[in-house]
Short mmCIF file of C-alpha atoms and ligand atoms in Angstrom, two decimals:
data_model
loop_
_atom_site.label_atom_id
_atom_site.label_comp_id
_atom_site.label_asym_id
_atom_site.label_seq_id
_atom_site.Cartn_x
_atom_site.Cartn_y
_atom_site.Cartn_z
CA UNK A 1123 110.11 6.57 105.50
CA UNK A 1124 108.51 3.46 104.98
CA UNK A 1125 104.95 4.78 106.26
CA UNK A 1126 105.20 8.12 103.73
CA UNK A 1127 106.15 5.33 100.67
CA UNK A 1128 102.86 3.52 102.21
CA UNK A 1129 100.30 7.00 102.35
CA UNK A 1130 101.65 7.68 98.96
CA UNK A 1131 101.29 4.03 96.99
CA UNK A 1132 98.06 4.72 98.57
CA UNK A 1133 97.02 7.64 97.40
CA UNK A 1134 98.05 6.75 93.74
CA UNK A 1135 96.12 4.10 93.93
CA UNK A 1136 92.94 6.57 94.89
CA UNK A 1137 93.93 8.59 92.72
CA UNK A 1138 94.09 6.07 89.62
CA UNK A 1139 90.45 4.90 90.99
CA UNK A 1140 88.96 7.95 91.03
CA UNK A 1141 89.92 8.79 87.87
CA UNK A 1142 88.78 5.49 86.18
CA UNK A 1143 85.41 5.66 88.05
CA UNK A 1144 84.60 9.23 87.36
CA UNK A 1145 86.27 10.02 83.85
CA UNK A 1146 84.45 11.01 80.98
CA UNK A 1147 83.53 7.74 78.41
CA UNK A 1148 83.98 8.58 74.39
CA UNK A 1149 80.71 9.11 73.26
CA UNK A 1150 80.97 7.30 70.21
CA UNK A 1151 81.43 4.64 72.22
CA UNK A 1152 77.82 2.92 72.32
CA UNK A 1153 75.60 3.19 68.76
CA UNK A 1154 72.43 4.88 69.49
CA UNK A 1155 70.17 1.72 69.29
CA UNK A 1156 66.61 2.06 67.13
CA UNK A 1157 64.02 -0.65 66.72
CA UNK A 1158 62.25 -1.40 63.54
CA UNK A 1159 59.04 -3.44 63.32
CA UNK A 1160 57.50 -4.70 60.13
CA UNK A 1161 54.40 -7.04 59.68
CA UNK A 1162 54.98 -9.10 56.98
CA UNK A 1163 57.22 -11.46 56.37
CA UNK A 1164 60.74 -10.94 56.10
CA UNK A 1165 61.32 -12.27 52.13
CA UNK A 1166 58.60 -9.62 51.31
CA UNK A 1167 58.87 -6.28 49.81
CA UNK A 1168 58.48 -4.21 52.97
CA UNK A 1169 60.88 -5.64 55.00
CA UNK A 1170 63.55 -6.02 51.56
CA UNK A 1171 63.45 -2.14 51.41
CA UNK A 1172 63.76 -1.96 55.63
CA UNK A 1173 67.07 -4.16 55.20
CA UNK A 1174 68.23 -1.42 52.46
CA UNK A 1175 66.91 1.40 54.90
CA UNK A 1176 68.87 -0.35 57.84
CA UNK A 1177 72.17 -0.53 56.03
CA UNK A 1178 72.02 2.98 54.20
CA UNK A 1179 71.51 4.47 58.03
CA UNK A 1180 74.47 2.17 59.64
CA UNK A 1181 76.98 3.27 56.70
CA UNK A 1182 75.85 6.92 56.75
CA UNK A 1183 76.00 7.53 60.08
CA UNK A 1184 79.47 5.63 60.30
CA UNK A 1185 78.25 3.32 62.62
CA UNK A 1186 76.41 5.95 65.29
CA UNK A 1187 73.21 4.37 64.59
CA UNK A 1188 72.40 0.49 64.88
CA UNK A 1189 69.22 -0.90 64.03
CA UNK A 1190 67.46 -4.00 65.16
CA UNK A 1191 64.71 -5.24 62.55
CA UNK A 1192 61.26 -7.08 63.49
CA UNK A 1193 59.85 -8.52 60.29
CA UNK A 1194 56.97 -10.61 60.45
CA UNK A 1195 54.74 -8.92 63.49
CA UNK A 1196 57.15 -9.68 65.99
CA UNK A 1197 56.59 -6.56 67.35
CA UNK A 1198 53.92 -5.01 66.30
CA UNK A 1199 51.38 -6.10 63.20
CA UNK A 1200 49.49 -4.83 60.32
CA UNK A 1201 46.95 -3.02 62.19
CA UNK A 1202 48.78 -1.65 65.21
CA UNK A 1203 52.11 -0.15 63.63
CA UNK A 1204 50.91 3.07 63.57
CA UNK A 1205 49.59 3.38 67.38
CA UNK A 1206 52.32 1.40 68.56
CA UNK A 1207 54.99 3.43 67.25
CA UNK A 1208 53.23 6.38 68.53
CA UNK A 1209 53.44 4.49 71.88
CA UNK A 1210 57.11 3.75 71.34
CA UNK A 1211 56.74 0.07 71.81
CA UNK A 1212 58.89 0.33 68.67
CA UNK A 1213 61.10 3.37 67.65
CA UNK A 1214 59.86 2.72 63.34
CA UNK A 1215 57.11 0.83 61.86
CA UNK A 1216 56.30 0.25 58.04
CA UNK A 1217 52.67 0.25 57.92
CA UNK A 1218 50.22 -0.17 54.33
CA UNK A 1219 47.66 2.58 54.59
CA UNK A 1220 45.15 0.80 53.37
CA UNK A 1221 44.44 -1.27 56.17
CA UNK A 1222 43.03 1.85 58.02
CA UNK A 1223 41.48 4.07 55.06
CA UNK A 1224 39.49 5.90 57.03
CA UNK A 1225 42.63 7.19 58.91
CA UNK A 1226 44.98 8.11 55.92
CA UNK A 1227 42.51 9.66 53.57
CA UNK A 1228 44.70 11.89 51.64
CA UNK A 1229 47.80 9.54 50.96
CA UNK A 1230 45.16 6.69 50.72
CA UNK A 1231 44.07 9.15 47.44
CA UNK A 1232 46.77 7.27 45.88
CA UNK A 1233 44.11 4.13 45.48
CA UNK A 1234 41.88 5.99 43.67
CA UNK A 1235 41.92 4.18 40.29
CA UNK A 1236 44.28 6.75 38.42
CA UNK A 1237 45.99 4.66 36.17
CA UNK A 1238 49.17 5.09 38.08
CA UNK A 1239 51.59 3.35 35.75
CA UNK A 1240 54.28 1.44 38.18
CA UNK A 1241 55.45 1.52 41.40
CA UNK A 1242 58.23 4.37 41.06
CA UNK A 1243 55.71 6.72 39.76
CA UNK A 1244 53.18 6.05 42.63
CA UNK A 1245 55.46 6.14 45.06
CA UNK A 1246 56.90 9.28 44.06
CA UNK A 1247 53.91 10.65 43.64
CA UNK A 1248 52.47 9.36 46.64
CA UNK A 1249 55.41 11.10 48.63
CA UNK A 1250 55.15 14.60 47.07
CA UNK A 1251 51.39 14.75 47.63
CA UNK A 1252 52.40 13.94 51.47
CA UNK A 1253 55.12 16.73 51.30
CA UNK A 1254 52.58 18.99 49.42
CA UNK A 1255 49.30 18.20 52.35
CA UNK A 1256 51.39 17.21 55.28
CA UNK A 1257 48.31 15.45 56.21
CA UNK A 1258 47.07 15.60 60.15
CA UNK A 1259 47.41 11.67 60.44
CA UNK A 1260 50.76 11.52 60.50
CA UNK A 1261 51.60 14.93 62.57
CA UNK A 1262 52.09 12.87 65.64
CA UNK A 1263 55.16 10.78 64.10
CA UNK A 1264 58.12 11.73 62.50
CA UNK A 1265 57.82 10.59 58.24
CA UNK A 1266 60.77 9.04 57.09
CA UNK A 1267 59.97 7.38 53.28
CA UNK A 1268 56.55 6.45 51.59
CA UNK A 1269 55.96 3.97 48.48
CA UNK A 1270 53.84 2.48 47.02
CA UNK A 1271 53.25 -1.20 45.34
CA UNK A 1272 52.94 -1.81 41.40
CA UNK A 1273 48.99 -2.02 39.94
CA UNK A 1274 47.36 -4.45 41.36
CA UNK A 1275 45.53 -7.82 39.31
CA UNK A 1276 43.65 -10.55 40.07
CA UNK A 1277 45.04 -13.69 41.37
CA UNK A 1278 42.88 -16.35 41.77
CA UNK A 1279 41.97 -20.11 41.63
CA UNK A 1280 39.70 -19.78 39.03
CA UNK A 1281 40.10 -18.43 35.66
CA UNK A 1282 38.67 -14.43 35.39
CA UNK A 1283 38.40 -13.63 31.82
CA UNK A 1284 35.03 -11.42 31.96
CA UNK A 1285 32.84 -9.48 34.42
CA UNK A 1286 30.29 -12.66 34.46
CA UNK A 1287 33.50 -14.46 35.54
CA UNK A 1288 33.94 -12.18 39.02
CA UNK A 1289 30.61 -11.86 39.69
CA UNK A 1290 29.88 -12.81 43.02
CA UNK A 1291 33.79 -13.81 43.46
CA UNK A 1292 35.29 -14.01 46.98
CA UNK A 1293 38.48 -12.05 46.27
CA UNK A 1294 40.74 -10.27 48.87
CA UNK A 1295 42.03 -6.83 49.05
CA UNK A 1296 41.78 -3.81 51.25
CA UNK A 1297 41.19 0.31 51.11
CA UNK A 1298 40.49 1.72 48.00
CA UNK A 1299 41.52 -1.38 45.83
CA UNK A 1300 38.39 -3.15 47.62
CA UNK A 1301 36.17 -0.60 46.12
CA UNK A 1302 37.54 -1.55 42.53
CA UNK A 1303 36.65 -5.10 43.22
CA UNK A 1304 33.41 -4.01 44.13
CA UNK A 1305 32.84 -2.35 41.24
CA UNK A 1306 33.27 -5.38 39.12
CA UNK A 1307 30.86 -7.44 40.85
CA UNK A 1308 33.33 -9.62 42.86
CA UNK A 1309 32.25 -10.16 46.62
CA UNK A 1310 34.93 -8.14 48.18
CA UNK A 1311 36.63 -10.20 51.67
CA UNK A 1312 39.36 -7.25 53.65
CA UNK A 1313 41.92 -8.74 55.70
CA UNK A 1314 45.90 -7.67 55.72
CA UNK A 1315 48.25 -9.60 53.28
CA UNK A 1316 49.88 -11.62 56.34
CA UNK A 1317 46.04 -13.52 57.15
CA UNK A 1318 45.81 -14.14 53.44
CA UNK A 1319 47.42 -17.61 52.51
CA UNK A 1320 45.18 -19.00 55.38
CA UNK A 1321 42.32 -17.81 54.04
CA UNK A 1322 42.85 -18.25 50.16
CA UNK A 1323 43.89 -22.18 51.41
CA UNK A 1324 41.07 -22.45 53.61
CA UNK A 1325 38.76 -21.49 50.83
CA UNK A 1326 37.45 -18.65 52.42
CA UNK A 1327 38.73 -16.44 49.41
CA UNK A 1328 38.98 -17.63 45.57
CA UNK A 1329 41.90 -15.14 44.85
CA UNK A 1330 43.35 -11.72 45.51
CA UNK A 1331 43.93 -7.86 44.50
CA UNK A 1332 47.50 -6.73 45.13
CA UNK A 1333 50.47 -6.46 43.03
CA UNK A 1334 51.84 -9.39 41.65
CA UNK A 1335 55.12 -9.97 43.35
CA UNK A 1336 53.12 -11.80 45.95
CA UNK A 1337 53.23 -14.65 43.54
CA UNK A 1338 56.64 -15.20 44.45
CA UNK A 1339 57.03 -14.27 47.46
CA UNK A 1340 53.83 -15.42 48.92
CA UNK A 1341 53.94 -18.57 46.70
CA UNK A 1342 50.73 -17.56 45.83
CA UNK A 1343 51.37 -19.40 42.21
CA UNK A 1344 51.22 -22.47 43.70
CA UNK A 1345 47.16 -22.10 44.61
CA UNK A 1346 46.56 -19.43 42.28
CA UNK A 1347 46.88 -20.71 38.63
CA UNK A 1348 45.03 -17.72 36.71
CA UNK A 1349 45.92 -13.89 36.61
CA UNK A 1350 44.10 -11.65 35.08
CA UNK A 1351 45.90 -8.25 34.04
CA UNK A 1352 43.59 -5.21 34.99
CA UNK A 1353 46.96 -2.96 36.10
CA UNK A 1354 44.53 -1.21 38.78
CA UNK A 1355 45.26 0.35 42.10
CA UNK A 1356 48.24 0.88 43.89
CA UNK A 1357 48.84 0.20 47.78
CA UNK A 1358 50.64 2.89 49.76
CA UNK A 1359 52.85 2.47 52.29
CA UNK A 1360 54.17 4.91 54.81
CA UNK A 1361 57.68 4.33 57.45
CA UNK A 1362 57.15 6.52 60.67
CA UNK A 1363 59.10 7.22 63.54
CA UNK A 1364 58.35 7.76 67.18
CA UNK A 1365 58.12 11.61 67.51
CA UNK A 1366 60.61 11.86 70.98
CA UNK A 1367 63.31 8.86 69.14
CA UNK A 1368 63.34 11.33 66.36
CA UNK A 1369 64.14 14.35 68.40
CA UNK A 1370 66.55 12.38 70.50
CA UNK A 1371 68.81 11.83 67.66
CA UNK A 1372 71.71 13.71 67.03
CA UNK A 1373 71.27 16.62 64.21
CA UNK A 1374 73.24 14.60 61.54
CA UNK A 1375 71.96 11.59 61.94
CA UNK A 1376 68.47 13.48 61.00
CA UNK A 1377 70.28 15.02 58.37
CA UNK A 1378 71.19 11.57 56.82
CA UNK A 1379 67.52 10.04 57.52
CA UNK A 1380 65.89 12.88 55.58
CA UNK A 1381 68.23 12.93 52.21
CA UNK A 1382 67.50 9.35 52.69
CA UNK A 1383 63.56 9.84 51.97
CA UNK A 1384 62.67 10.19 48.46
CA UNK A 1385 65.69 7.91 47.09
CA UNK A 1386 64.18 5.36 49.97
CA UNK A 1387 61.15 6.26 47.89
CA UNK A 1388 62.24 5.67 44.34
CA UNK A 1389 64.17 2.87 44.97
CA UNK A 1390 61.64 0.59 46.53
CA UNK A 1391 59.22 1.93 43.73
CA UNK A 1392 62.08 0.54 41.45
CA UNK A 1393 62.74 -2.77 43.77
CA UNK A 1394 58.95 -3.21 43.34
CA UNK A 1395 58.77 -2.89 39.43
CA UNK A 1396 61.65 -5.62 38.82
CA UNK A 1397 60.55 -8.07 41.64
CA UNK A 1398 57.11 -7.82 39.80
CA UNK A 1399 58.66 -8.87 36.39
CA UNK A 1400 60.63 -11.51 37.86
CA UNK A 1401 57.55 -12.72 39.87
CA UNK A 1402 55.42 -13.33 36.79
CA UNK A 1403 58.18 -14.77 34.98
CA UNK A 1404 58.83 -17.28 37.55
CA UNK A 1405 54.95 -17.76 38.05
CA UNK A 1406 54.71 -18.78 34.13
CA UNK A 1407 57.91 -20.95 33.88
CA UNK A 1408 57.75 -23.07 36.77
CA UNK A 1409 54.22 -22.91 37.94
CA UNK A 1410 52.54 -23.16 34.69
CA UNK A 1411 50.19 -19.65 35.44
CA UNK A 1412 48.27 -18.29 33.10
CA UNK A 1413 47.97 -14.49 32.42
CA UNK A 1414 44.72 -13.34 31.52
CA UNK A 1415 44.51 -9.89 29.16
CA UNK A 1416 41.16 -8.65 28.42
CA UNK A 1417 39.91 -8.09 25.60
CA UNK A 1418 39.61 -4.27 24.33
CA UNK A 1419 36.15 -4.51 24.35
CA UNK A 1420 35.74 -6.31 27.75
CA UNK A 1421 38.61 -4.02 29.42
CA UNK A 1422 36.40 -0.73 28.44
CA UNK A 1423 33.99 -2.42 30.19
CA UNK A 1424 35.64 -2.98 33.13
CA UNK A 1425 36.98 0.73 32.79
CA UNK A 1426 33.40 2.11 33.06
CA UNK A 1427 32.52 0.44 36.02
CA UNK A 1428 35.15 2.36 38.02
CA UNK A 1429 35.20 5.75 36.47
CA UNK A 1430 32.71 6.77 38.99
CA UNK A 1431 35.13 6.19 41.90
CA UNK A 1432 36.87 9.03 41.89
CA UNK A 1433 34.48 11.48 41.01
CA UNK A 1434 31.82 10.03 43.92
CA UNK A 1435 35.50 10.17 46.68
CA UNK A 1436 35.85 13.81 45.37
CA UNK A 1437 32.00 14.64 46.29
CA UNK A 1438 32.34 13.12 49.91
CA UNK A 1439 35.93 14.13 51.16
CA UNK A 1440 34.77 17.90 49.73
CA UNK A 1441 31.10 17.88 51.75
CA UNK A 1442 34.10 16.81 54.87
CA UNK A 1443 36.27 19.60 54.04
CA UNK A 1444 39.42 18.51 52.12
CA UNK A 1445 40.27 20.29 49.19
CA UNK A 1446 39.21 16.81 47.37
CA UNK A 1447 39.56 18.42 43.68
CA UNK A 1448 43.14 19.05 44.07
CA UNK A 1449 44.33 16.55 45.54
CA UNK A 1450 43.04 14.17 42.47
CA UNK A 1451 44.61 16.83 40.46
CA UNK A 1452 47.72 16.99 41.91
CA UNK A 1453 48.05 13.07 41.91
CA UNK A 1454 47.56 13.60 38.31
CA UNK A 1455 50.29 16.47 37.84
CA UNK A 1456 52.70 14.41 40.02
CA UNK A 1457 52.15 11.13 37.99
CA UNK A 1458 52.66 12.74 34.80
CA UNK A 1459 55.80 14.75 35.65
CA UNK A 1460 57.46 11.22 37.15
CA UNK A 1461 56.07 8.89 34.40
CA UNK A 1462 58.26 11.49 32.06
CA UNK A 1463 61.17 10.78 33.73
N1 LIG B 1119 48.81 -5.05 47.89
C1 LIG B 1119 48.75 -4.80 49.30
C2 LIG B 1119 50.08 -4.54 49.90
C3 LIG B 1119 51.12 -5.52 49.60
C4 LIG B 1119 51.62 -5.86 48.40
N2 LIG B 1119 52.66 -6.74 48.55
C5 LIG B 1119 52.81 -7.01 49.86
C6 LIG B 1119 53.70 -7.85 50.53
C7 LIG B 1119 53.60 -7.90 51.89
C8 LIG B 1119 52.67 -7.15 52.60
C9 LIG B 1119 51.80 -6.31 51.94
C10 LIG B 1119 51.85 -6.24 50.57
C11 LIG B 1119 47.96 -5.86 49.95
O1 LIG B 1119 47.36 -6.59 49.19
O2 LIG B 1119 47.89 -5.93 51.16
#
């Protein structure tokens, strides 16, 4: 009697083993885990509107999806996000097109010196002309938002208040906003934003070409007393995923990454606009900057010099085979219908 009561306290306790060892887990259990690298600095605009990205996913997704962020080039930097997400040394990267022009031709169109009005207009332009070409540079990677910065001006150490004033200038900027500078004489210097408070306090540049929330969040205003208003030249921006992360995730969690796009889109084109406004205010009130507008006659001026840009990118991406013309026309047609918004 006392054996069998042994053999079966035994075999419940196999049993109960077994079953532990070998039953099924929950599957909701464990969030599906996704990396996200950035290369600036995590105050700045990028890596605000990654944050926002981060916590829209978490919440719409209920939790399924968790997602560590790497502002700052911790994982990969300005120049590498795109091949290193492609290598899936990080699931997403936020990369600025313009640091590689030659490789994002079409959405680097958006640089062209359109007179793009804001950043919620470019970026919503920018995105429709990618939904529009579905350009070959990014059929590698899964697309999940595009922007784009306000116009850029000219921030710089000295005061800019006429083309004799930039000639020969050492001013940063990169892509098609370096071709602007050119234009006006200054001696354009490319590096990506994160190299340029080294260089503008080593003296190796006098100023830069970007939007003008950099003020701020660059504390740019501190070196940089003079800006001078030419509302030129927006920066686009592109957030990409690894192609195999994207088709490991479950259907509805791609579902709630792709209505996610073009409100990602609009509001860091919004973001943008404010933090711009707030940027100069702060710029003027407690670092005593002084905004430069150009006179009517010396702005037409300055308007002259580029309005062969476009027409000269439209001759050499045709002679390469991209329907050149219409993309400059549809960046106009998008523009206009979002401006009237
Ligand atoms: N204007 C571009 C892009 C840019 C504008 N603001 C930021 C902030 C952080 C990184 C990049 C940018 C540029 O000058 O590089």
């Amino acid at each position: 009697m006392r054996q069998k009561l042994g053999f079966a306290l035994a075999g419940a306790v196999f049993a109960l083993l077994i079953t532990t060892i070998w039953m099924p887990r929950p599957a909701t259990a464990e969030p599906i885990k996704l990396s996200y690298a950035n290369f600036p600095p995590a105050p700045t605009f990028p890596c605000v509107q990654m944050e926002r990205w981060k916590e829209e996913v978490e919440k719409r997704t209920g939790g399924q999806v968790a997602i560590d962020t790497y502002p700052g080039g911790t994982l990969l930097g300005a120049k590498n996000m795109m091949d290193g997400v492609m290598a899936g040394q990080a699931d997403i990267g936020c990369l600025c097109m313009a640091y590689q022009p030659g490789r994002f031709v079409i959405t680097n169109g958006t640089s062209l010196p359109l007179g793009l009005p804001n950043a919620k207009v470019g970026s919503l332009t920018l995105w429709h002309l990618y939904v529009k070409y579905q350009p070959e540079a990014f059929s590698k990677v899964k697309v999940l938002t595009m922007f784009t910065t306000a116009p850029s001006n000219i921030m710089s150490r000295i005061p800019i208040r006429n083309l004799e004033d930039i000639r020969g200038v050492s001013l940063r900027a990169s892509g098609g906003a370096a071709q602007i500078l050119k234009a006006w004489g200054a001696n354009q210097v490319g590096m990506p934003m994160p190299a340029t408070p080294e260089a503008l306090q080593k003296g190796v540049v006098k100023g830069l070409f970007s939007s003008l929330e950099v003020m701020k969040d660059f504390k740019f205003a501190e070196l940089c007393k003079y800006v001078t208003m030419t509302e030129t030249a927006v920066y686009p921006f592109a957030v990409v995923m690894n192609m195999d992360s994207w088709k490991r995730l479950p259907k509805d969690v791609q579902k709630v990454m792709d209505d996610l796009a073009v409100e990602q889109c609009q509001w860091t084109g919004k973001y943008m606009d404010d933090h711009v406004d707030e940027a100069i205010a702060w710029s003027k009130k407690t670092q005593h900057v002084e905004i430069i507008e150009l006179t009517k006659d010396e702005k037409a001026k300055w308007d002259k010099l580029l309005a062969p840009i476009t027409a000269k990118w439209i001759e050499v991406w045709k002679a390469k085979g991209l329907p050149a013309e219409g993309i400059v026309e549809d960046m106009r047609a998008f523009a206009r219908i979002y401006a009237g918004q």
